[in-house]
Amino acid sequence: MATVLADEAPPAARPRVRRSPLWWPVVAVPAAAAVVYTVLTRRLTGDLQYVLGALRLGGEAGYSPSEVFTHRPFFYRWFVALLDVPTFGGTIARETLIEAEGALIAAAAAFALYTALLRRVSGREAALTAGATGLLLVLAPRTDFLQPEWTAVVLTVLGIAAALGPARPWPAALLAALPLGLAVMMKYSTASTAAVGVLLVWAVDRGRAVRVALVAVPGAIALFGLSVLAGSHEWQWTEDMPQINKSALSRTGIDPSFILERSVDFLADRAVLSPVLLLLPGALLLILARVQGRLRRLELLLIALLIGVGALAVVVVQGNWFLYHAVQLTVVAAAMWGLAVGGARRSPPWCFGVVSLLFGALPVLYAEAPKGLQRPATVWALGLVALLAAVVDARVEARRRAAAKPGSRGVWPAALVALAGVVCLSGSIWPGSPHLVSHGKVGLTSATFLRNSETKKEDADRLRAQIPDGARVLYLAFGDTVYYVDHPAQCRYPIATFLQRSRFLDDVADLPSFKENADCVDHDPAPYAVLDWSWFRPGNVAPELQRRITATYDCPPASGRSKTVVCVRR
């Protein structure tokens, strides 16, 4: 990748420079400390608790991950189920073990990428590119970590490594097909992430990219067919799941002005969570400034635009504007940052590095800023600062090249800039960093999320005390309540997602999955039900469903802080 971009002889042709053996702790020790801190303190987000709760309680009801509905596809359900196998102890211990497993998987993907890149770029470029990619995956915001989109990125990184690593192209394509096909299977919309991987391979080796696409596409189709054969309900759920999304573009229609305005806000929100995204335009500028040939620069710029548009299009089509839907963009930004910094030949990008260092404090400072400053325009202005810093560094590099000045010696300058990258990538993990951002406003910080989690656990303990040990439960409550209450479910729909969606969409009641889910209410009903009056609202769901719930369970009214109650079968 970077040898094609370099403006001088490849690394093997340059004179060997004595390297200090002491430089690497400058980067490795802070990075390792950030990783350990993250694994021990981050905790899982509500979406992961939803999936884990459904799989655990559905398993106790006698259903395998192939047969439990979680609003996630077959292969992702099995991925999370396998992560849960070696866990033990209480909630914190089990979540910490899952966090550690996810960190190890991301580190393995980064190491595979590093090994593959060494065949094509210098050691410094390979280390910074793969290191920044892996560190962003490990230090991802809680809302990203282990989500289907995050998992698809990890698999795509493995696919890129497989495509570029082996010497022979066809065996490399065959090796890359499996991780790229699995990336598609994580959520189906994650096909865009696999496509990003193919585009990045194209930027390095067109022939390999074509081979990978020719093998990976039928491979993904075969994996989908396998999931349909292995799960009796997989095809039904594949048809029904898109119908319960009231925000999908297929339901709302296309409004170009809204999409444009919302996209501007969305990208700003995403950049607050992951400031490295603000560095992406500057990183691309530094890379393109080293490229020889106008057509080659145009080709790389077009690839970058395709990646950006494709990644954002998936967010638009889903219509929920959840920040984790764009995690692939942040990983691309981290990789491009590493390539831009590692590929500097004559002068490290000091201005770009200083901005990277300062952006490490951005999430915490932004969360503490007055509400008047918390707006997309502020974030975009900071992005402009990063781009201007890259312009300055690119001009310095160009002048040094024109004057035929030799490149910087040693690795200390690159190590210091790399340390700035570690600080930048660590910005999202601190207690004061935002957990949720919407339209520029910080709605929740990480510390607040953790406090709320403790409150939810206390509420669940109160509910659990009202249910005999081992008693089965019908859950008419949100996923985190199911996760913390942790009593076995009675059917393959541990969380009443289809039933709850009839609050918003009348036609959901006609879906086969809704009818199966509704049968859980009064066909061999569980002796207890947990009802969240604020989330489920029996008076607003399908009228026939309301009648069946009322006829089967006696539910007390909501009282006190929590709106969740325990119902007893009549």
PDB file of C-alpha atoms in Angstrom, residues 421-532:
ATOM      1  CA  GLY A 421      -2.314   8.548  18.339  1.00  0.00           C
ATOM      2  CA  VAL A 422      -2.615   6.322  21.401  1.00  0.00           C
ATOM      3  CA  VAL A 423      -3.888   9.295  23.391  1.00  0.00           C
ATOM      4  CA  CYS A 424      -6.366  10.162  20.648  1.00  0.00           C
ATOM      5  CA  LEU A 425      -7.709   6.601  20.412  1.00  0.00           C
ATOM      6  CA  SER A 426      -8.043   6.437  24.202  1.00  0.00           C
ATOM      7  CA  GLY A 427     -10.331   9.460  24.363  1.00  0.00           C
ATOM      8  CA  SER A 428     -13.553   7.467  24.359  1.00  0.00           C
ATOM      9  CA  ILE A 429     -12.821   5.197  27.342  1.00  0.00           C
ATOM     10  CA  TRP A 430     -12.704   7.659  30.248  1.00  0.00           C
ATOM     11  CA  PRO A 431     -15.583   8.023  32.760  1.00  0.00           C
ATOM     12  CA  GLY A 432     -16.280  11.578  31.655  1.00  0.00           C
ATOM     13  CA  SER A 433     -16.442  10.697  27.954  1.00  0.00           C
ATOM     14  CA  PRO A 434     -19.851  10.650  26.240  1.00  0.00           C
ATOM     15  CA  HIS A 435     -21.835   7.443  26.048  1.00  0.00           C
ATOM     16  CA  LEU A 436     -24.536   8.919  23.826  1.00  0.00           C
ATOM     17  CA  VAL A 437     -24.511  12.013  21.599  1.00  0.00           C
ATOM     18  CA  SER A 438     -27.451  13.219  19.525  1.00  0.00           C
ATOM     19  CA  HIS A 439     -27.577  16.332  17.336  1.00  0.00           C
ATOM     20  CA  GLY A 440     -24.403  17.527  19.005  1.00  0.00           C
ATOM     21  CA  LYS A 441     -25.740  17.228  22.552  1.00  0.00           C
ATOM     22  CA  VAL A 442     -24.214  14.799  25.043  1.00  0.00           C
ATOM     23  CA  GLY A 443     -27.116  12.879  26.521  1.00  0.00           C
ATOM     24  CA  LEU A 444     -25.209  10.484  28.737  1.00  0.00           C
ATOM     25  CA  THR A 445     -21.615  10.080  29.877  1.00  0.00           C
ATOM     26  CA  SER A 446     -19.869   6.816  30.574  1.00  0.00           C
ATOM     27  CA  ALA A 447     -19.972   7.426  34.324  1.00  0.00           C
ATOM     28  CA  THR A 448     -23.711   8.072  34.175  1.00  0.00           C
ATOM     29  CA  PHE A 449     -24.230   4.887  32.190  1.00  0.00           C
ATOM     30  CA  LEU A 450     -22.415   2.845  34.825  1.00  0.00           C
ATOM     31  CA  ARG A 451     -24.492   4.419  37.605  1.00  0.00           C
ATOM     32  CA  ASN A 452     -27.679   3.686  35.676  1.00  0.00           C
ATOM     33  CA  SER A 453     -26.545   0.101  35.236  1.00  0.00           C
ATOM     34  CA  GLU A 454     -26.219  -0.262  38.987  1.00  0.00           C
ATOM     35  CA  THR A 455     -29.720   1.153  39.413  1.00  0.00           C
ATOM     36  CA  LYS A 456     -31.117  -1.320  36.864  1.00  0.00           C
ATOM     37  CA  LYS A 457     -29.398  -4.171  38.668  1.00  0.00           C
ATOM     38  CA  GLU A 458     -30.927  -3.059  41.973  1.00  0.00           C
ATOM     39  CA  ASP A 459     -34.375  -2.881  40.381  1.00  0.00           C
ATOM     40  CA  ALA A 460     -33.869  -6.360  38.928  1.00  0.00           C
ATOM     41  CA  ASP A 461     -32.880  -7.685  42.353  1.00  0.00           C
ATOM     42  CA  ARG A 462     -36.157  -6.327  43.716  1.00  0.00           C
ATOM     43  CA  LEU A 463     -38.098  -8.092  40.955  1.00  0.00           C
ATOM     44  CA  ARG A 464     -36.154 -11.312  41.376  1.00  0.00           C
ATOM     45  CA  ALA A 465     -37.010 -11.409  45.065  1.00  0.00           C
ATOM     46  CA  GLN A 466     -40.700 -11.707  44.095  1.00  0.00           C
ATOM     47  CA  ILE A 467     -40.143 -14.775  41.903  1.00  0.00           C
ATOM     48  CA  PRO A 468     -39.329 -18.251  43.296  1.00  0.00           C
ATOM     49  CA  ASP A 469     -35.931 -19.659  42.356  1.00  0.00           C
ATOM     50  CA  GLY A 470     -35.964 -21.379  38.984  1.00  0.00           C
ATOM     51  CA  ALA A 471     -39.483 -20.217  38.094  1.00  0.00           C
ATOM     52  CA  ARG A 472     -40.013 -19.543  34.398  1.00  0.00           C
ATOM     53  CA  VAL A 473     -40.945 -16.067  33.249  1.00  0.00           C
ATOM     54  CA  LEU A 474     -42.641 -14.380  30.297  1.00  0.00           C
ATOM     55  CA  TYR A 475     -40.694 -11.166  29.709  1.00  0.00           C
ATOM     56  CA  LEU A 476     -42.631  -8.146  28.485  1.00  0.00           C
ATOM     57  CA  ALA A 477     -39.688  -5.893  29.242  1.00  0.00           C
ATOM     58  CA  PHE A 478     -36.589  -4.421  27.665  1.00  0.00           C
ATOM     59  CA  GLY A 479     -33.426  -6.446  27.138  1.00  0.00           C
ATOM     60  CA  ASP A 480     -31.378  -5.148  30.072  1.00  0.00           C
ATOM     61  CA  THR A 481     -34.196  -6.019  32.489  1.00  0.00           C
ATOM     62  CA  VAL A 482     -34.222  -9.579  31.136  1.00  0.00           C
ATOM     63  CA  TYR A 483     -30.434  -9.690  31.430  1.00  0.00           C
ATOM     64  CA  TYR A 484     -30.395  -8.714  35.107  1.00  0.00           C
ATOM     65  CA  VAL A 485     -33.505 -10.604  36.265  1.00  0.00           C
ATOM     66  CA  ASP A 486     -32.030 -13.754  34.691  1.00  0.00           C
ATOM     67  CA  HIS A 487     -34.889 -16.199  35.272  1.00  0.00           C
ATOM     68  CA  PRO A 488     -35.385 -18.874  32.585  1.00  0.00           C
ATOM     69  CA  ALA A 489     -37.777 -18.033  29.770  1.00  0.00           C
ATOM     70  CA  GLN A 490     -40.566 -20.302  28.516  1.00  0.00           C
ATOM     71  CA  CYS A 491     -40.295 -20.000  24.719  1.00  0.00           C
ATOM     72  CA  ARG A 492     -37.967 -19.181  21.816  1.00  0.00           C
ATOM     73  CA  TYR A 493     -38.825 -15.451  22.119  1.00  0.00           C
ATOM     74  CA  PRO A 494     -37.303 -14.563  25.521  1.00  0.00           C
ATOM     75  CA  ILE A 495     -37.767 -10.853  24.797  1.00  0.00           C
ATOM     76  CA  ALA A 496     -41.092  -9.732  23.338  1.00  0.00           C
ATOM     77  CA  THR A 497     -39.611  -7.574  20.579  1.00  0.00           C
ATOM     78  CA  PHE A 498     -42.249  -8.422  17.972  1.00  0.00           C
ATOM     79  CA  LEU A 499     -45.099  -7.884  20.443  1.00  0.00           C
ATOM     80  CA  GLN A 500     -43.773  -4.510  21.583  1.00  0.00           C
ATOM     81  CA  ARG A 501     -43.372  -3.235  18.022  1.00  0.00           C
ATOM     82  CA  SER A 502     -47.145  -3.411  17.508  1.00  0.00           C
ATOM     83  CA  ARG A 503     -47.230  -0.207  19.580  1.00  0.00           C
ATOM     84  CA  PHE A 504     -45.866   1.622  16.567  1.00  0.00           C
ATOM     85  CA  LEU A 505     -46.743  -0.492  13.519  1.00  0.00           C
ATOM     86  CA  ASP A 506     -50.158  -2.101  13.126  1.00  0.00           C
ATOM     87  CA  ASP A 507     -49.053  -4.464  10.352  1.00  0.00           C
ATOM     88  CA  VAL A 508     -46.505  -6.147  12.639  1.00  0.00           C
ATOM     89  CA  ALA A 509     -49.422  -8.152  14.069  1.00  0.00           C
ATOM     90  CA  ASP A 510     -49.758  -9.930  10.708  1.00  0.00           C
ATOM     91  CA  LEU A 511     -46.208 -11.318  10.762  1.00  0.00           C
ATOM     92  CA  PRO A 512     -45.694 -15.040  11.464  1.00  0.00           C
ATOM     93  CA  SER A 513     -43.090 -14.205  14.116  1.00  0.00           C
ATOM     94  CA  PHE A 514     -45.541 -11.917  15.927  1.00  0.00           C
ATOM     95  CA  LYS A 515     -48.113 -14.697  16.057  1.00  0.00           C
ATOM     96  CA  GLU A 516     -45.556 -17.166  17.421  1.00  0.00           C
ATOM     97  CA  ASN A 517     -44.382 -14.616  19.958  1.00  0.00           C
ATOM     98  CA  ALA A 518     -47.995 -13.944  21.004  1.00  0.00           C
ATOM     99  CA  ASP A 519     -48.572 -17.657  21.580  1.00  0.00           C
ATOM    100  CA  CYS A 520     -45.963 -17.459  24.338  1.00  0.00           C
ATOM    101  CA  VAL A 521     -48.507 -15.437  26.337  1.00  0.00           C
ATOM    102  CA  ASP A 522     -51.238 -18.069  26.696  1.00  0.00           C
ATOM    103  CA  HIS A 523     -49.985 -21.350  25.165  1.00  0.00           C
ATOM    104  CA  ASP A 524     -48.366 -23.200  28.061  1.00  0.00           C
ATOM    105  CA  PRO A 525     -47.810 -19.857  29.788  1.00  0.00           C
ATOM    106  CA  ALA A 526     -45.055 -19.239  32.309  1.00  0.00           C
ATOM    107  CA  PRO A 527     -46.230 -18.893  35.925  1.00  0.00           C
ATOM    108  CA  TYR A 528     -44.851 -15.355  36.117  1.00  0.00           C
ATOM    109  CA  ALA A 529     -44.416 -12.384  33.800  1.00  0.00           C
ATOM    110  CA  VAL A 530     -42.230  -9.302  34.105  1.00  0.00           C
ATOM    111  CA  LEU A 531     -43.954  -6.279  32.588  1.00  0.00           C
ATOM    112  CA  ASP A 532     -42.354  -2.900  31.930  1.00  0.00           C
TER     113      ASP A 532
END
